[in-house]
Amino acid sequence: MTTSTMGEMARPYLAAFRARFQLMLQYRTAALMGFATQCWWGAIRIMVFAAFYGVHAAAAPISLADAVTYVWLGQALLALLPWVADPEIGHAVRTGGVGYDRLRPVDAYGYWYARTLGWMIARAVPRAALMLLAAGIVLPLVGLEAWAWRPPSGLEAALLFVPAYVLMTALGAAVLMLANVIVAASLNERGVNAILTPLVIVFSGSLLPLDFFPDALRPFLHVQPFAGLVDIPFRIYFADLKGAAALQGLALQAGWTFVLVAFGRLAMERMMRRLEMQGG
Amino acid sequence: MPQILVEALAKTYRVAERAPGLAGAVRGLVRRRWREVHALAGVSFSLEAGELLAFIGPNGAGKSTTVKILSGILRPTSGRVEVGGLVPWQDRVRHVARIGVVFGQRSQLWWDLPVIDGFDLLADIYRVEATRYRSRRDELVALLRLEPLLDQPVRQLSLGQRMRAEFAASLLHDPAILFLDEPTIGLDAPSKLAVREFVRRLNREQGVTVLLTTHDMHDVEALAERVIVIGQGRLLADGSVESLRASVLSERRLYIDFAAPAPELAIAGVTVRARSGRSLELAFDPSKIPAPSLIAAIATQHAVEDIHVDEPAIEEVITRFYDLHDAGES
């Protein structure tokens, strides 16, 4: 297949992504408020870590400086975490807009996936940029270096973080697509979000690095799908996973993305079949 | 082979039924009873390329269900449908690339984006080649007078403006068939006229097959050579507007203004429909008493100031038709 026909194949999905991205970027106030909230939470979480390290520094699996960076990185990329279903899907189902989606000559899963991806990334970009500016540049400049966001641990870590970051986004969108399908089937996002939010926040390692959990749980925690959202990419950032271990981590992220996309496609097909039977 | 073929089309929905009140709601939690609703109960018709067909019928008759099945949104319970040789729900992606759809009550454009951005996105979604897209877009923009609206977000448009933009949006990929579900609903008179004029030109000049549903009988009179009436999921009539009128209500109306207060009239085969001051409205059957004889009979006995003959309004014909077939919404 030539590049131009591939471009032509991808054209509707890129358009769907672009439309959503462009629209979400308009919400400057939301981005600023999100940034403020994330600064606030980040500061609180860092104080909790500081208190813990003051008492039990020897028991901690990572250094305080790494824990601080872990918090800032997590806060910056919070919008990439699939912890709430895409509100546009719930809206489209309630208003019957899903019907129009069925009128488009595109793969239904790919079309939604592209839109959800656009939504995630457009929310993440301004928040991450502001967080980098505040925690990575302003904090060291004002002499609070100990509390600042530090760069990746070495060149290899930085280079490996790029694919890890891409995969965490792809995996996050795949998780969201499952949530979206359940929202579409149940016509309501509340139930889905009530389960999804704690599940993702805890099992991704966003709330607390997974290495802080009891030893017995860790073999399981490190391989479950949500680990690919925070735990794996962040450990690559800190060079805790390097060489073969880092590649294994990337493979795990890719594998889970593949499985969840396949599962999401099946679920979506069934849901669409039901919509076609019952009316939109 | 007709362009659209529909045979014995049936669609049954299952609707949860619950007893009223709190007790009923609680019972519904434990054991839910289902009721079957037959939205379509065996509808057959066919349509040749380039035809313009209007679907009419009371609310809940099955018009929208038909359009949704033909456009590939819904799957029927049974029956056969082929549109341009494709079964819509089996070959969805190829099918929808060849049709355009406008739902009068929904928008397919992006609410917060300028109209032109929405058009660009649709061109990408339908993979319309760039030069063809530009010429098609410019043609539609000119036909629908959209130039001044192009950089406005869709949410700022009036309903009439938005419908014009919706029409353009549904035609950018040059579909051979256009489905319109109540395209004039809620529009003011000039906008309705503009929509009708546009649909007529599209059909006559570009040969686009049009299937529209409507409640507005003026749409039907202005546009359709052929009309299908459905009620309670069944096809009640399929023919020209004239034949429909003749089959239901062949009577004519005579409106008379007298010089003096309206007199009592007793003419065989003529009934008085309305009376006010010096005016009378009469109904008569022209096959029993021709209009000239009736007018002569009245004018020779009374001083008449004004007189004219008319057909019953199309709304009345349709209402009568629904009554005859017991098709009104139950």
mmCIF file with all atom_site columns, N, CA and C in Angstrom, chain B residues 85-115:
data_model
loop_
_atom_site.group_PDB
_atom_site.id
_atom_site.type_symbol
_atom_site.label_atom_id
_atom_site.label_alt_id
_atom_site.label_comp_id
_atom_site.label_asym_id
_atom_site.label_entity_id
_atom_site.label_seq_id
_atom_site.pdbx_PDB_ins_code
_atom_site.Cartn_x
_atom_site.Cartn_y
_atom_site.Cartn_z
_atom_site.occupancy
_atom_site.B_iso_or_equiv
_atom_site.pdbx_formal_charge
_atom_site.auth_seq_id
_atom_site.auth_comp_id
_atom_site.auth_asym_id
_atom_site.auth_atom_id
_atom_site.pdbx_PDB_model_num
ATOM 1  N N  . GLY B 1 85  ? -28.828 -1.937 -4.821 1.00 0.00 ? 85  GLY B N  1
ATOM 2  C CA . GLY B 1 85  ? -28.261 -3.278 -4.829 1.00 0.00 ? 85  GLY B CA 1
ATOM 3  C C  . GLY B 1 85  ? -27.618 -3.703 -3.520 1.00 0.00 ? 85  GLY B C  1
ATOM 4  N N  . LEU B 1 86  ? -27.620 -2.825 -2.519 1.00 0.00 ? 86  LEU B N  1
ATOM 5  C CA . LEU B 1 86  ? -27.003 -3.179 -1.236 1.00 0.00 ? 86  LEU B CA 1
ATOM 6  C C  . LEU B 1 86  ? -28.059 -3.318 -0.147 1.00 0.00 ? 86  LEU B C  1
ATOM 7  N N  . VAL B 1 87  ? -27.810 -4.229 0.776  1.00 0.00 ? 87  VAL B N  1
ATOM 8  C CA . VAL B 1 87  ? -28.668 -4.335 1.955  1.00 0.00 ? 87  VAL B CA 1
ATOM 9  C C  . VAL B 1 87  ? -28.079 -3.399 3.019  1.00 0.00 ? 87  VAL B C  1
ATOM 10 N N  . PRO B 1 88  ? -28.804 -2.335 3.372  1.00 0.00 ? 88  PRO B N  1
ATOM 11 C CA . PRO B 1 88  ? -28.192 -1.268 4.181  1.00 0.00 ? 88  PRO B CA 1
ATOM 12 C C  . PRO B 1 88  ? -27.482 -1.759 5.448  1.00 0.00 ? 88  PRO B C  1
ATOM 13 N N  . TRP B 1 89  ? -28.118 -2.629 6.223  1.00 0.00 ? 89  TRP B N  1
ATOM 14 C CA . TRP B 1 89  ? -27.528 -2.997 7.515  1.00 0.00 ? 89  TRP B CA 1
ATOM 15 C C  . TRP B 1 89  ? -26.447 -4.059 7.381  1.00 0.00 ? 89  TRP B C  1
ATOM 16 N N  . GLN B 1 90  ? -26.371 -4.698 6.204  1.00 0.00 ? 90  GLN B N  1
ATOM 17 C CA . GLN B 1 90  ? -25.310 -5.694 6.027  1.00 0.00 ? 90  GLN B CA 1
ATOM 18 C C  . GLN B 1 90  ? -24.057 -5.078 5.425  1.00 0.00 ? 90  GLN B C  1
ATOM 19 N N  . ASP B 1 91  ? -24.275 -4.047 4.605  1.00 0.00 ? 91  ASP B N  1
ATOM 20 C CA . ASP B 1 91  ? -23.167 -3.442 3.887  1.00 0.00 ? 91  ASP B CA 1
ATOM 21 C C  . ASP B 1 91  ? -23.114 -1.965 4.258  1.00 0.00 ? 91  ASP B C  1
ATOM 22 N N  . ARG B 1 92  ? -23.167 -1.701 5.563  1.00 0.00 ? 92  ARG B N  1
ATOM 23 C CA . ARG B 1 92  ? -23.397 -0.349 6.048  1.00 0.00 ? 92  ARG B CA 1
ATOM 24 C C  . ARG B 1 92  ? -22.428 0.674  5.466  1.00 0.00 ? 92  ARG B C  1
ATOM 25 N N  . VAL B 1 93  ? -21.131 0.414  5.563  1.00 0.00 ? 93  VAL B N  1
ATOM 26 C CA . VAL B 1 93  ? -20.155 1.439  5.190  1.00 0.00 ? 93  VAL B CA 1
ATOM 27 C C  . VAL B 1 93  ? -20.269 1.815  3.711  1.00 0.00 ? 93  VAL B C  1
ATOM 28 N N  . ARG B 1 94  ? -20.392 0.788  2.827  1.00 0.00 ? 94  ARG B N  1
ATOM 29 C CA . ARG B 1 94  ? -20.508 1.102  1.402  1.00 0.00 ? 94  ARG B CA 1
ATOM 30 C C  . ARG B 1 94  ? -21.828 1.805  1.105  1.00 0.00 ? 94  ARG B C  1
ATOM 31 N N  . HIS B 1 95  ? -22.872 1.371  1.803  1.00 0.00 ? 95  HIS B N  1
ATOM 32 C CA . HIS B 1 95  ? -24.203 1.946  1.589  1.00 0.00 ? 95  HIS B CA 1
ATOM 33 C C  . HIS B 1 95  ? -24.249 3.425  1.978  1.00 0.00 ? 95  HIS B C  1
ATOM 34 N N  . VAL B 1 96  ? -23.784 3.733  3.192  1.00 0.00 ? 96  VAL B N  1
ATOM 35 C CA . VAL B 1 96  ? -23.946 5.116  3.671  1.00 0.00 ? 96  VAL B CA 1
ATOM 36 C C  . VAL B 1 96  ? -23.073 6.099  2.896  1.00 0.00 ? 96  VAL B C  1
ATOM 37 N N  . ALA B 1 97  ? -22.033 5.599  2.212  1.00 0.00 ? 97  ALA B N  1
ATOM 38 C CA . ALA B 1 97  ? -21.206 6.499  1.415  1.00 0.00 ? 97  ALA B CA 1
ATOM 39 C C  . ALA B 1 97  ? -21.978 7.025  0.205  1.00 0.00 ? 97  ALA B C  1
ATOM 40 N N  . ARG B 1 98  ? -23.070 6.338  -0.152 1.00 0.00 ? 98  ARG B N  1
ATOM 41 C CA . ARG B 1 98  ? -23.796 6.710  -1.365 1.00 0.00 ? 98  ARG B CA 1
ATOM 42 C C  . ARG B 1 98  ? -25.107 7.439  -1.099 1.00 0.00 ? 98  ARG B C  1
ATOM 43 N N  . ILE B 1 99  ? -25.411 7.653  0.191  1.00 0.00 ? 99  ILE B N  1
ATOM 44 C CA . ILE B 1 99  ? -26.675 8.343  0.497  1.00 0.00 ? 99  ILE B CA 1
ATOM 45 C C  . ILE B 1 99  ? -26.402 9.601  1.304  1.00 0.00 ? 99  ILE B C  1
ATOM 46 N N  . GLY B 1 100 ? -27.360 10.512 1.271  1.00 0.00 ? 100 GLY B N  1
ATOM 47 C CA . GLY B 1 100 ? -27.317 11.678 2.139  1.00 0.00 ? 100 GLY B CA 1
ATOM 48 C C  . GLY B 1 100 ? -28.573 11.658 2.997  1.00 0.00 ? 100 GLY B C  1
ATOM 49 N N  . VAL B 1 101 ? -28.460 12.128 4.242  1.00 0.00 ? 101 VAL B N  1
ATOM 50 C CA . VAL B 1 101 ? -29.605 12.083 5.139  1.00 0.00 ? 101 VAL B CA 1
ATOM 51 C C  . VAL B 1 101 ? -29.712 13.404 5.892  1.00 0.00 ? 101 VAL B C  1
ATOM 52 N N  . VAL B 1 102 ? -30.922 13.940 5.972  1.00 0.00 ? 102 VAL B N  1
ATOM 53 C CA . VAL B 1 102 ? -31.175 15.107 6.816  1.00 0.00 ? 102 VAL B CA 1
ATOM 54 C C  . VAL B 1 102 ? -32.336 14.776 7.747  1.00 0.00 ? 102 VAL B C  1
ATOM 55 N N  . PHE B 1 103 ? -32.086 14.853 9.027  1.00 0.00 ? 103 PHE B N  1
ATOM 56 C CA . PHE B 1 103 ? -33.162 14.736 10.004 1.00 0.00 ? 103 PHE B CA 1
ATOM 57 C C  . PHE B 1 103 ? -33.531 16.147 10.452 1.00 0.00 ? 103 PHE B C  1
ATOM 58 N N  . GLY B 1 104 ? -34.796 16.526 10.263 1.00 0.00 ? 104 GLY B N  1
ATOM 59 C CA . GLY B 1 104 ? -35.207 17.891 10.598 1.00 0.00 ? 104 GLY B CA 1
ATOM 60 C C  . GLY B 1 104 ? -34.990 18.252 12.050 1.00 0.00 ? 104 GLY B C  1
ATOM 61 N N  . GLN B 1 105 ? -34.958 17.243 12.919 1.00 0.00 ? 105 GLN B N  1
ATOM 62 C CA . GLN B 1 105 ? -34.883 17.546 14.354 1.00 0.00 ? 105 GLN B CA 1
ATOM 63 C C  . GLN B 1 105 ? -33.483 17.368 14.922 1.00 0.00 ? 105 GLN B C  1
ATOM 64 N N  . ARG B 1 106 ? -32.530 17.050 14.071 1.00 0.00 ? 106 ARG B N  1
ATOM 65 C CA . ARG B 1 106 ? -31.171 16.832 14.561 1.00 0.00 ? 106 ARG B CA 1
ATOM 66 C C  . ARG B 1 106 ? -30.199 17.618 13.716 1.00 0.00 ? 106 ARG B C  1
ATOM 67 N N  . SER B 1 107 ? -28.992 17.755 14.249 1.00 0.00 ? 107 SER B N  1
ATOM 68 C CA . SER B 1 107 ? -27.962 18.421 13.462 1.00 0.00 ? 107 SER B CA 1
ATOM 69 C C  . SER B 1 107 ? -26.803 17.472 13.241 1.00 0.00 ? 107 SER B C  1
ATOM 70 N N  . GLN B 1 108 ? -26.280 17.466 12.030 1.00 0.00 ? 108 GLN B N  1
ATOM 71 C CA . GLN B 1 108 ? -25.116 16.626 11.770 1.00 0.00 ? 108 GLN B CA 1
ATOM 72 C C  . GLN B 1 108 ? -23.857 17.470 11.729 1.00 0.00 ? 108 GLN B C  1
ATOM 73 N N  . LEU B 1 109 ? -24.020 18.782 11.820 1.00 0.00 ? 109 LEU B N  1
ATOM 74 C CA . LEU B 1 109 ? -22.838 19.651 11.837 1.00 0.00 ? 109 LEU B CA 1
ATOM 75 C C  . LEU B 1 109 ? -22.344 19.803 13.264 1.00 0.00 ? 109 LEU B C  1
ATOM 76 N N  . TRP B 1 110 ? -21.111 20.245 13.422 1.00 0.00 ? 110 TRP B N  1
ATOM 77 C CA . TRP B 1 110 ? -20.533 20.401 14.748 1.00 0.00 ? 110 TRP B CA 1
ATOM 78 C C  . TRP B 1 110 ? -21.011 21.717 15.332 1.00 0.00 ? 110 TRP B C  1
ATOM 79 N N  . TRP B 1 111 ? -21.722 21.618 16.407 1.00 0.00 ? 111 TRP B N  1
ATOM 80 C CA . TRP B 1 111 ? -22.406 22.730 17.045 1.00 0.00 ? 111 TRP B CA 1
ATOM 81 C C  . TRP B 1 111 ? -21.500 23.926 17.300 1.00 0.00 ? 111 TRP B C  1
ATOM 82 N N  . ASP B 1 112 ? -20.297 23.674 17.771 1.00 0.00 ? 112 ASP B N  1
ATOM 83 C CA . ASP B 1 112 ? -19.408 24.768 18.185 1.00 0.00 ? 112 ASP B CA 1
ATOM 84 C C  . ASP B 1 112 ? -18.418 25.178 17.110 1.00 0.00 ? 112 ASP B C  1
ATOM 85 N N  . LEU B 1 113 ? -18.474 24.531 15.964 1.00 0.00 ? 113 LEU B N  1
ATOM 86 C CA . LEU B 1 113 ? -17.528 24.870 14.899 1.00 0.00 ? 113 LEU B CA 1
ATOM 87 C C  . LEU B 1 113 ? -18.211 25.734 13.844 1.00 0.00 ? 113 LEU B C  1
ATOM 88 N N  . PRO B 1 114 ? -17.435 26.601 13.174 1.00 0.00 ? 114 PRO B N  1
ATOM 89 C CA . PRO B 1 114 ? -17.993 27.349 12.052 1.00 0.00 ? 114 PRO B CA 1
ATOM 90 C C  . PRO B 1 114 ? -18.483 26.382 10.965 1.00 0.00 ? 114 PRO B C  1
ATOM 91 N N  . VAL B 1 115 ? -19.507 26.814 10.236 1.00 0.00 ? 115 VAL B N  1
ATOM 92 C CA . VAL B 1 115 ? -20.118 25.962 9.211  1.00 0.00 ? 115 VAL B CA 1
ATOM 93 C C  . VAL B 1 115 ? -19.058 25.401 8.259  1.00 0.00 ? 115 VAL B C  1
#
